[in-house]
Each structure stands twice: as C-alpha cells, then as structure tokens.
mmCIF file of C-alpha atoms in Angstrom:
data_model
loop_
_atom_site.group_PDB
_atom_site.id
_atom_site.type_symbol
_atom_site.label_atom_id
_atom_site.label_comp_id
_atom_site.label_asym_id
_atom_site.label_seq_id
_atom_site.Cartn_x
_atom_site.Cartn_y
_atom_site.Cartn_z
ATOM 1 C CA UNK B 64 -7.141 -5.621 18.798
ATOM 2 C CA UNK B 65 -7.488 -1.411 19.039
ATOM 3 C CA UNK B 66 -10.317 0.344 18.720
ATOM 4 C CA UNK B 67 -9.196 4.253 18.280
ATOM 5 C CA UNK B 68 -11.858 7.238 18.060
ATOM 6 C CA UNK B 69 -10.715 10.835 16.829
ATOM 7 C CA UNK B 70 -12.873 14.145 17.552
ATOM 8 C CA UNK B 71 -11.419 16.380 14.375
ATOM 9 C CA UNK B 72 -12.356 20.047 14.146
ATOM 10 C CA UNK B 73 -12.772 20.802 10.569
ATOM 11 C CA UNK B 74 -12.610 24.261 9.679
ATOM 12 C CA UNK B 75 -16.122 25.684 8.569
ATOM 13 C CA UNK B 76 -16.888 26.439 4.719
ATOM 14 C CA UNK B 77 -13.746 22.849 4.341
ATOM 15 C CA UNK B 78 -15.673 20.805 5.438
ATOM 16 C CA UNK B 79 -15.986 19.391 1.514
ATOM 17 C CA UNK B 80 -12.341 19.279 1.301
ATOM 18 C CA UNK B 81 -11.954 17.607 4.276
ATOM 19 C CA UNK B 82 -14.416 15.118 3.257
ATOM 20 C CA UNK B 83 -12.693 14.810 -0.007
ATOM 21 C CA UNK B 84 -9.569 14.883 0.964
ATOM 22 C CA UNK B 85 -10.813 11.613 3.756
ATOM 23 C CA UNK B 86 -11.869 9.185 0.769
ATOM 24 C CA UNK B 87 -8.636 9.871 -1.322
ATOM 25 C CA UNK B 88 -6.419 8.724 1.959
ATOM 26 C CA UNK B 89 -8.985 6.034 2.835
ATOM 27 C CA UNK B 90 -7.929 3.257 0.106
ATOM 28 C CA UNK B 91 -3.864 4.335 2.291
ATOM 29 C CA UNK B 92 -5.851 3.579 5.361
ATOM 30 C CA UNK B 93 -7.852 -0.027 3.749
ATOM 31 C CA UNK B 94 -4.117 -1.049 3.171
ATOM 32 C CA UNK B 95 -2.458 -1.446 6.605
ATOM 33 C CA UNK B 96 -1.910 -4.654 7.410
ATOM 34 C CA UNK B 97 -4.767 -5.966 9.865
ATOM 35 C CA UNK B 98 -7.235 -3.016 8.962
ATOM 36 C CA UNK B 99 -10.770 -4.173 9.198
ATOM 37 C CA UNK B 100 -13.136 -1.071 9.274
ATOM 38 C CA UNK B 101 -13.031 3.220 9.765
ATOM 39 C CA UNK B 102 -16.326 5.049 9.088
ATOM 40 C CA UNK B 103 -17.251 8.669 8.618
ATOM 41 C CA UNK B 104 -19.481 9.507 10.487
#
C-alpha cells in the first residue's frame, strides 16, 4: 500500500476555487485502479 500526504499552498482568496476544482478532480482520482480513498482537510 502507498500512502501519500501532500501539503498544498493555496493563494489567499482562492480557497473556494481550489475546493471546487478538487471536487471535480475527485471523480478522476477515484477512477484509478487500486484507489481506496482520499481526503481534503
């Protein structure tokens, strides 16, 4: 199993745009073979 943890620096004022893009990307991420889960904190 591979665990990946990433710290992403989002420009101030762009948090909403980032969260929307992350939601859109989530379906692509989840379609990868072997995918288990991901979280955004």
